[in-house]
Amino acid sequence: MKILIIGGTGLISTAISRQLLEAGYELTLYNRGETEPRLPQGYQVIKGDRDDTETFEAQMAGLEGFDAVIDMICFNPKQAESDIRAFSGRINQLIFCSTVDVYTKPPATFPVVESHERHALSDYGRNKAKCEDLFMAAHEAKDFNVTIIRPASTYGEGGNIIHTFGWETYFLDRLTEGKPIIVHGDGEALWVSCHVDDVARAFVNALGNEKAYGKAYHVTGEEWQTWNQYHERLAEAIGAPKPSIVHIPADLLVRISPDQAMTTFLNFQYTNIFDNSAAKADLDFKVTVDWKTGAKRTYDWLLENDRIQSWNKFSFYDQIIESYKQQTGELIAELSNYHKRR
């Protein structure tokens, strides 16, 4: 099969590309050419900017013979509409990388299934949902077959490990140095992560798979763990001391540091567990990399590639902890005997 990936240099798309090359697919990547792919030889690159829709569509019109397109960097309806114009009647299948962030949070029931209500909190999730609707309409119009894949938190070599303040790696240095770690809320919301190798395999198995046409799938992990467990097991995996966790409410963190804590406020504070049985049945999806093994592999890659920042890069972190402890201590001291004074 001849495959075009729009993107191709990100965490998931790199893993997909590597698996496609290993399986003997004929692979072409379309991207701006600003990031060198971490791939073996055997693929082609077409340089361009998909946001320049006129040029993008002209470039696509000049291409022939692709069986399927995997769009990893479609984030808004304008880009989805451009895909439909570019590929209608010219390919067999389009696989759209969506997200579990399309769903209403908190959900009405757990685990979340693919038919769950989609009223996302974030612009990112709302736009992905609009793209899904456009692609499914194209599928119904028989422009091409559509498969939607909704990953959750995906990590692995080539990427970072998330935490309450996002993706920056100073957090790992704090862990290894035994510095206090901020965790949102009480740390008891459930979270799930999936290693990129397992996620990528589902995309590959969806190609040309008639069972996957016109459907959306969760490609998500199964190792549900609280955020407290997440941090404790990560520390164990990388040989760090047991973390000293400081719990701070998410709605307070986002007011203190909105740039760093907005994702926590809109996403991480909610329990995220998903039913992946459809992907298991149709895409032969399997979780083969457990959290501690995958986290260690990711940490080692970051270390080997000099990607771990110093813990003092974000000095405001310790100021938040000190101020929070001081203010809550004063509040407790002031009110702890209040009932006795009534």
mmCIF file of N, CA and C in Angstrom, residues 157-236:
data_model
loop_
_atom_site.group_PDB
_atom_site.id
_atom_site.type_symbol
_atom_site.label_atom_id
_atom_site.label_comp_id
_atom_site.label_asym_id
_atom_site.label_seq_id
_atom_site.Cartn_x
_atom_site.Cartn_y
_atom_site.Cartn_z
ATOM 1 N N GLU A 157 9.519 7.343 23.868
ATOM 2 C CA GLU A 157 10.790 7.887 23.411
ATOM 3 C C GLU A 157 10.541 8.895 22.294
ATOM 4 N N GLY A 158 11.128 10.080 22.430
ATOM 5 C CA GLY A 158 10.882 11.156 21.489
ATOM 6 C C GLY A 158 9.929 12.200 22.033
ATOM 7 N N GLY A 159 9.291 11.894 23.164
ATOM 8 C CA GLY A 159 8.355 12.831 23.782
ATOM 9 C C GLY A 159 8.707 13.063 25.238
ATOM 10 N N ASN A 160 7.823 13.765 25.929
ATOM 11 C CA ASN A 160 8.042 14.079 27.334
ATOM 12 C C ASN A 160 7.042 13.329 28.210
ATOM 13 N N ILE A 161 7.139 13.530 29.505
ATOM 14 C CA ILE A 161 6.232 12.910 30.469
ATOM 15 C C ILE A 161 5.427 14.030 31.120
ATOM 16 N N ILE A 162 4.112 13.938 31.025
ATOM 17 C CA ILE A 162 3.281 15.035 31.513
ATOM 18 C C ILE A 162 3.265 15.103 33.035
ATOM 19 N N HIS A 163 2.914 16.277 33.520
ATOM 20 C CA HIS A 163 2.740 16.514 34.948
ATOM 21 C C HIS A 163 1.774 17.674 35.111
ATOM 22 N N THR A 164 1.506 18.066 36.328
ATOM 23 C CA THR A 164 0.491 19.075 36.607
ATOM 24 C C THR A 164 0.735 20.376 35.861
ATOM 25 N N PHE A 165 1.988 20.734 35.628
ATOM 26 C CA PHE A 165 2.312 21.971 34.914
ATOM 27 C C PHE A 165 2.703 21.723 33.459
ATOM 28 N N GLY A 166 2.238 20.620 32.888
ATOM 29 C CA GLY A 166 2.410 20.441 31.454
ATOM 30 C C GLY A 166 3.438 19.404 31.055
ATOM 31 N N TRP A 167 4.355 19.813 30.179
ATOM 32 C CA TRP A 167 5.257 18.857 29.526
ATOM 33 C C TRP A 167 6.734 19.167 29.750
ATOM 34 N N GLU A 168 7.056 20.269 30.379
ATOM 35 C CA GLU A 168 8.469 20.613 30.515
ATOM 36 C C GLU A 168 9.174 19.637 31.448
ATOM 37 N N THR A 169 10.421 19.361 31.134
ATOM 38 C CA THR A 169 11.108 18.230 31.766
ATOM 39 C C THR A 169 11.817 18.574 33.080
ATOM 40 N N TYR A 170 11.765 19.835 33.521
ATOM 41 C CA TYR A 170 12.365 20.168 34.817
ATOM 42 C C TYR A 170 11.704 19.357 35.934
ATOM 43 N N PHE A 171 10.467 18.947 35.683
ATOM 44 C CA PHE A 171 9.726 18.134 36.647
ATOM 45 C C PHE A 171 10.475 16.840 36.972
ATOM 46 N N LEU A 172 11.096 16.230 35.970
ATOM 47 C CA LEU A 172 11.844 14.991 36.195
ATOM 48 C C LEU A 172 13.086 15.238 37.025
ATOM 49 N N ASP A 173 13.708 16.382 36.816
ATOM 50 C CA ASP A 173 14.863 16.752 37.628
ATOM 51 C C ASP A 173 14.446 16.974 39.079
ATOM 52 N N ARG A 174 13.296 17.564 39.288
ATOM 53 C CA ARG A 174 12.783 17.742 40.655
ATOM 54 C C ARG A 174 12.601 16.375 41.326
ATOM 55 N N LEU A 175 12.052 15.428 40.569
ATOM 56 C CA LEU A 175 11.853 14.092 41.134
ATOM 57 C C LEU A 175 13.176 13.470 41.569
ATOM 58 N N THR A 176 14.148 13.475 40.673
ATOM 59 C CA THR A 176 15.414 12.810 40.985
ATOM 60 C C THR A 176 16.181 13.532 42.085
ATOM 61 N N GLU A 177 15.950 14.842 42.227
ATOM 62 C CA GLU A 177 16.626 15.613 43.274
ATOM 63 C C GLU A 177 15.862 15.605 44.590
ATOM 64 N N GLY A 178 14.713 14.944 44.621
ATOM 65 C CA GLY A 178 13.942 14.860 45.854
ATOM 66 C C GLY A 178 13.213 16.142 46.215
ATOM 67 N N LYS A 179 12.974 17.012 45.244
ATOM 68 C CA LYS A 179 12.262 18.264 45.495
ATOM 69 C C LYS A 179 10.756 17.995 45.575
ATOM 70 N N PRO A 180 10.021 18.823 46.318
ATOM 71 C CA PRO A 180 8.559 18.643 46.388
ATOM 72 C C PRO A 180 7.907 18.747 45.012
ATOM 73 N N ILE A 181 6.849 17.978 44.822
ATOM 74 C CA ILE A 181 6.138 17.912 43.543
ATOM 75 C C ILE A 181 4.692 18.346 43.755
ATOM 76 N N ILE A 182 4.241 19.295 42.948
ATOM 77 C CA ILE A 182 2.847 19.730 43.007
ATOM 78 C C ILE A 182 1.975 18.755 42.230
ATOM 79 N N VAL A 183 0.907 18.305 42.864
ATOM 80 C CA VAL A 183 -0.103 17.475 42.209
ATOM 81 C C VAL A 183 -1.453 18.142 42.424
ATOM 82 N N HIS A 184 -2.224 18.245 41.372
ATOM 83 C CA HIS A 184 -3.502 18.943 41.416
ATOM 84 C C HIS A 184 -4.535 18.169 42.237
ATOM 85 N N GLY A 185 -5.392 18.930 42.908
ATOM 86 C CA GLY A 185 -6.454 18.338 43.710
ATOM 87 C C GLY A 185 -5.904 17.492 44.839
ATOM 88 N N ASP A 186 -6.591 16.381 45.115
ATOM 89 C CA ASP A 186 -6.087 15.462 46.139
ATOM 90 C C ASP A 186 -5.272 14.331 45.533
ATOM 91 N N GLY A 187 -5.071 14.397 44.206
ATOM 92 C CA GLY A 187 -4.269 13.375 43.536
ATOM 93 C C GLY A 187 -4.974 12.060 43.329
ATOM 94 N N GLU A 188 -6.288 12.005 43.563
ATOM 95 C CA GLU A 188 -7.012 10.742 43.492
ATOM 96 C C GLU A 188 -7.854 10.585 42.219
ATOM 97 N N ALA A 189 -7.870 11.589 41.341
ATOM 98 C CA ALA A 189 -8.514 11.396 40.036
ATOM 99 C C ALA A 189 -7.741 10.338 39.266
ATOM 100 N N LEU A 190 -8.453 9.553 38.464
ATOM 101 C CA LEU A 190 -7.806 8.475 37.711
ATOM 102 C C LEU A 190 -7.327 8.982 36.355
ATOM 103 N N TRP A 191 -6.140 8.531 35.994
ATOM 104 C CA TRP A 191 -5.511 8.910 34.728
ATOM 105 C C TRP A 191 -5.037 7.656 34.021
ATOM 106 N N VAL A 192 -4.941 7.745 32.693
ATOM 107 C CA VAL A 192 -4.459 6.591 31.939
ATOM 108 C C VAL A 192 -3.517 7.077 30.844
ATOM 109 N N SER A 193 -2.410 6.395 30.681
ATOM 110 C CA SER A 193 -1.423 6.713 29.652
ATOM 111 C C SER A 193 -1.192 5.481 28.789
ATOM 112 N N CYS A 194 -0.729 5.717 27.557
ATOM 113 C CA CYS A 194 -0.444 4.593 26.666
ATOM 114 C C CYS A 194 0.857 4.877 25.921
ATOM 115 N N HIS A 195 1.721 3.870 25.850
ATOM 116 C CA HIS A 195 2.994 4.050 25.163
ATOM 117 C C HIS A 195 2.765 4.193 23.669
ATOM 118 N N VAL A 196 3.571 5.033 23.050
ATOM 119 C CA VAL A 196 3.374 5.388 21.642
ATOM 120 C C VAL A 196 3.467 4.186 20.705
ATOM 121 N N ASP A 197 4.264 3.189 21.032
ATOM 122 C CA ASP A 197 4.376 2.024 20.154
ATOM 123 C C ASP A 197 3.039 1.289 20.038
ATOM 124 N N ASP A 198 2.315 1.198 21.158
ATOM 125 C CA ASP A 198 1.013 0.536 21.133
ATOM 126 C C ASP A 198 -0.019 1.374 20.387
ATOM 127 N N VAL A 199 0.011 2.686 20.605
ATOM 128 C CA VAL A 199 -0.916 3.578 19.907
ATOM 129 C C VAL A 199 -0.691 3.504 18.400
ATOM 130 N N ALA A 200 0.560 3.575 17.987
ATOM 131 C CA ALA A 200 0.884 3.581 16.554
ATOM 132 C C ALA A 200 0.405 2.310 15.867
ATOM 133 N N ARG A 201 0.500 1.191 16.560
ATOM 134 C CA ARG A 201 0.125 -0.088 15.945
ATOM 135 C C ARG A 201 -1.352 -0.103 15.566
ATOM 136 N N ALA A 202 -2.184 0.598 16.323
ATOM 137 C CA ALA A 202 -3.603 0.659 15.999
ATOM 138 C C ALA A 202 -3.838 1.428 14.700
ATOM 139 N N PHE A 203 -3.100 2.506 14.491
ATOM 140 C CA PHE A 203 -3.212 3.248 13.235
ATOM 141 C C PHE A 203 -2.830 2.349 12.058
ATOM 142 N N VAL A 204 -1.737 1.636 12.206
ATOM 143 C CA VAL A 204 -1.272 0.758 11.127
ATOM 144 C C VAL A 204 -2.305 -0.331 10.843
ATOM 145 N N ASN A 205 -2.880 -0.903 11.903
ATOM 146 C CA ASN A 205 -3.855 -1.979 11.725
ATOM 147 C C ASN A 205 -5.192 -1.486 11.165
ATOM 148 N N ALA A 206 -5.422 -0.168 11.216
ATOM 149 C CA ALA A 206 -6.656 0.381 10.651
ATOM 150 C C ALA A 206 -6.578 0.535 9.141
ATOM 151 N N LEU A 207 -5.374 0.553 8.589
ATOM 152 C CA LEU A 207 -5.210 0.782 7.152
ATOM 153 C C LEU A 207 -5.844 -0.345 6.332
ATOM 154 N N GLY A 208 -6.727 0.030 5.436
ATOM 155 C CA GLY A 208 -7.381 -0.949 4.582
ATOM 156 C C GLY A 208 -8.287 -1.921 5.300
ATOM 157 N N ASN A 209 -8.578 -1.620 6.557
ATOM 158 C CA ASN A 209 -9.371 -2.513 7.402
ATOM 159 C C ASN A 209 -10.852 -2.123 7.276
ATOM 160 N N GLU A 210 -11.615 -2.899 6.538
ATOM 161 C CA GLU A 210 -13.005 -2.539 6.258
ATOM 162 C C GLU A 210 -13.859 -2.464 7.524
ATOM 163 N N LYS A 211 -13.476 -3.199 8.561
ATOM 164 C CA LYS A 211 -14.227 -3.141 9.814
ATOM 165 C C LYS A 211 -14.119 -1.757 10.465
ATOM 166 N N ALA A 212 -13.060 -1.016 10.101
ATOM 167 C CA ALA A 212 -12.816 0.284 10.723
ATOM 168 C C ALA A 212 -13.437 1.445 9.957
ATOM 169 N N TYR A 213 -14.028 1.189 8.811
ATOM 170 C CA TYR A 213 -14.583 2.264 7.997
ATOM 171 C C TYR A 213 -15.829 2.851 8.672
ATOM 172 N N GLY A 214 -15.861 4.162 8.764
ATOM 173 C CA GLY A 214 -17.021 4.840 9.333
ATOM 174 C C GLY A 214 -17.117 4.756 10.843
ATOM 175 N N LYS A 215 -16.009 4.425 11.511
ATOM 176 C CA LYS A 215 -16.033 4.246 12.964
ATOM 177 C C LYS A 215 -14.962 5.105 13.659
ATOM 178 N N ALA A 216 -15.207 5.353 14.950
ATOM 179 C CA ALA A 216 -14.234 6.020 15.818
ATOM 180 C C ALA A 216 -13.801 5.045 16.902
ATOM 181 N N TYR A 217 -12.539 5.146 17.295
ATOM 182 C CA TYR A 217 -11.971 4.200 18.266
ATOM 183 C C TYR A 217 -11.162 4.918 19.345
ATOM 184 N N HIS A 218 -11.273 4.383 20.563
ATOM 185 C CA HIS A 218 -10.353 4.768 21.625
ATOM 186 C C HIS A 218 -9.098 3.912 21.514
ATOM 187 N N VAL A 219 -7.955 4.570 21.419
ATOM 188 C CA VAL A 219 -6.679 3.857 21.468
ATOM 189 C C VAL A 219 -5.986 4.358 22.725
ATOM 190 N N THR A 220 -6.335 3.725 23.830
ATOM 191 C CA THR A 220 -5.990 4.229 25.158
ATOM 192 C C THR A 220 -5.444 3.121 26.032
ATOM 193 N N GLY A 221 -4.717 3.511 27.064
ATOM 194 C CA GLY A 221 -4.145 2.543 27.981
ATOM 195 C C GLY A 221 -5.191 1.894 28.875
ATOM 196 N N GLU A 222 -4.737 0.934 29.656
ATOM 197 C CA GLU A 222 -5.624 0.189 30.554
ATOM 198 C C GLU A 222 -5.167 0.248 32.006
ATOM 199 N N GLU A 223 -4.009 0.834 32.234
ATOM 200 C CA GLU A 223 -3.436 0.861 33.580
ATOM 201 C C GLU A 223 -3.944 2.121 34.292
ATOM 202 N N TRP A 224 -5.191 2.066 34.715
ATOM 203 C CA TRP A 224 -5.782 3.213 35.392
ATOM 204 C C TRP A 224 -5.094 3.408 36.733
ATOM 205 N N GLN A 225 -4.655 4.621 36.985
ATOM 206 C CA GLN A 225 -3.964 4.903 38.234
ATOM 207 C C GLN A 225 -4.263 6.332 38.676
ATOM 208 N N THR A 226 -4.246 6.541 39.979
ATOM 209 C CA THR A 226 -4.424 7.900 40.474
ATOM 210 C C THR A 226 -3.174 8.713 40.143
ATOM 211 N N TRP A 227 -3.319 10.027 40.198
ATOM 212 C CA TRP A 227 -2.143 10.868 39.955
ATOM 213 C C TRP A 227 -1.073 10.664 41.029
ATOM 214 N N ASN A 228 -1.499 10.338 42.249
ATOM 215 C CA ASN A 228 -0.514 10.024 43.285
ATOM 216 C C ASN A 228 0.267 8.770 42.901
ATOM 217 N N GLN A 229 -0.438 7.736 42.465
ATOM 218 C CA GLN A 229 0.232 6.505 42.028
ATOM 219 C C GLN A 229 1.107 6.764 40.802
ATOM 220 N N TYR A 230 0.615 7.566 39.887
ATOM 221 C CA TYR A 230 1.363 7.925 38.678
ATOM 222 C C TYR A 230 2.740 8.465 39.050
ATOM 223 N N HIS A 231 2.774 9.404 39.984
ATOM 224 C CA HIS A 231 4.046 10.009 40.374
ATOM 225 C C HIS A 231 4.920 9.039 41.172
ATOM 226 N N GLU A 232 4.299 8.278 42.053
ATOM 227 C CA GLU A 232 5.072 7.337 42.866
ATOM 228 C C GLU A 232 5.704 6.249 42.001
ATOM 229 N N ARG A 233 4.954 5.727 41.040
ATOM 230 C CA ARG A 233 5.480 4.670 40.167
ATOM 231 C C ARG A 233 6.511 5.218 39.188
ATOM 232 N N LEU A 234 6.313 6.452 38.737
ATOM 233 C CA LEU A 234 7.313 7.087 37.893
ATOM 234 C C LEU A 234 8.621 7.230 38.652
ATOM 235 N N ALA A 235 8.553 7.700 39.900
ATOM 236 C CA ALA A 235 9.761 7.852 40.711
ATOM 237 C C ALA A 235 10.472 6.509 40.883
ATOM 238 N N GLU A 236 9.708 5.463 41.148
ATOM 239 C CA GLU A 236 10.300 4.128 41.274
ATOM 240 C C GLU A 236 10.989 3.718 39.978
#
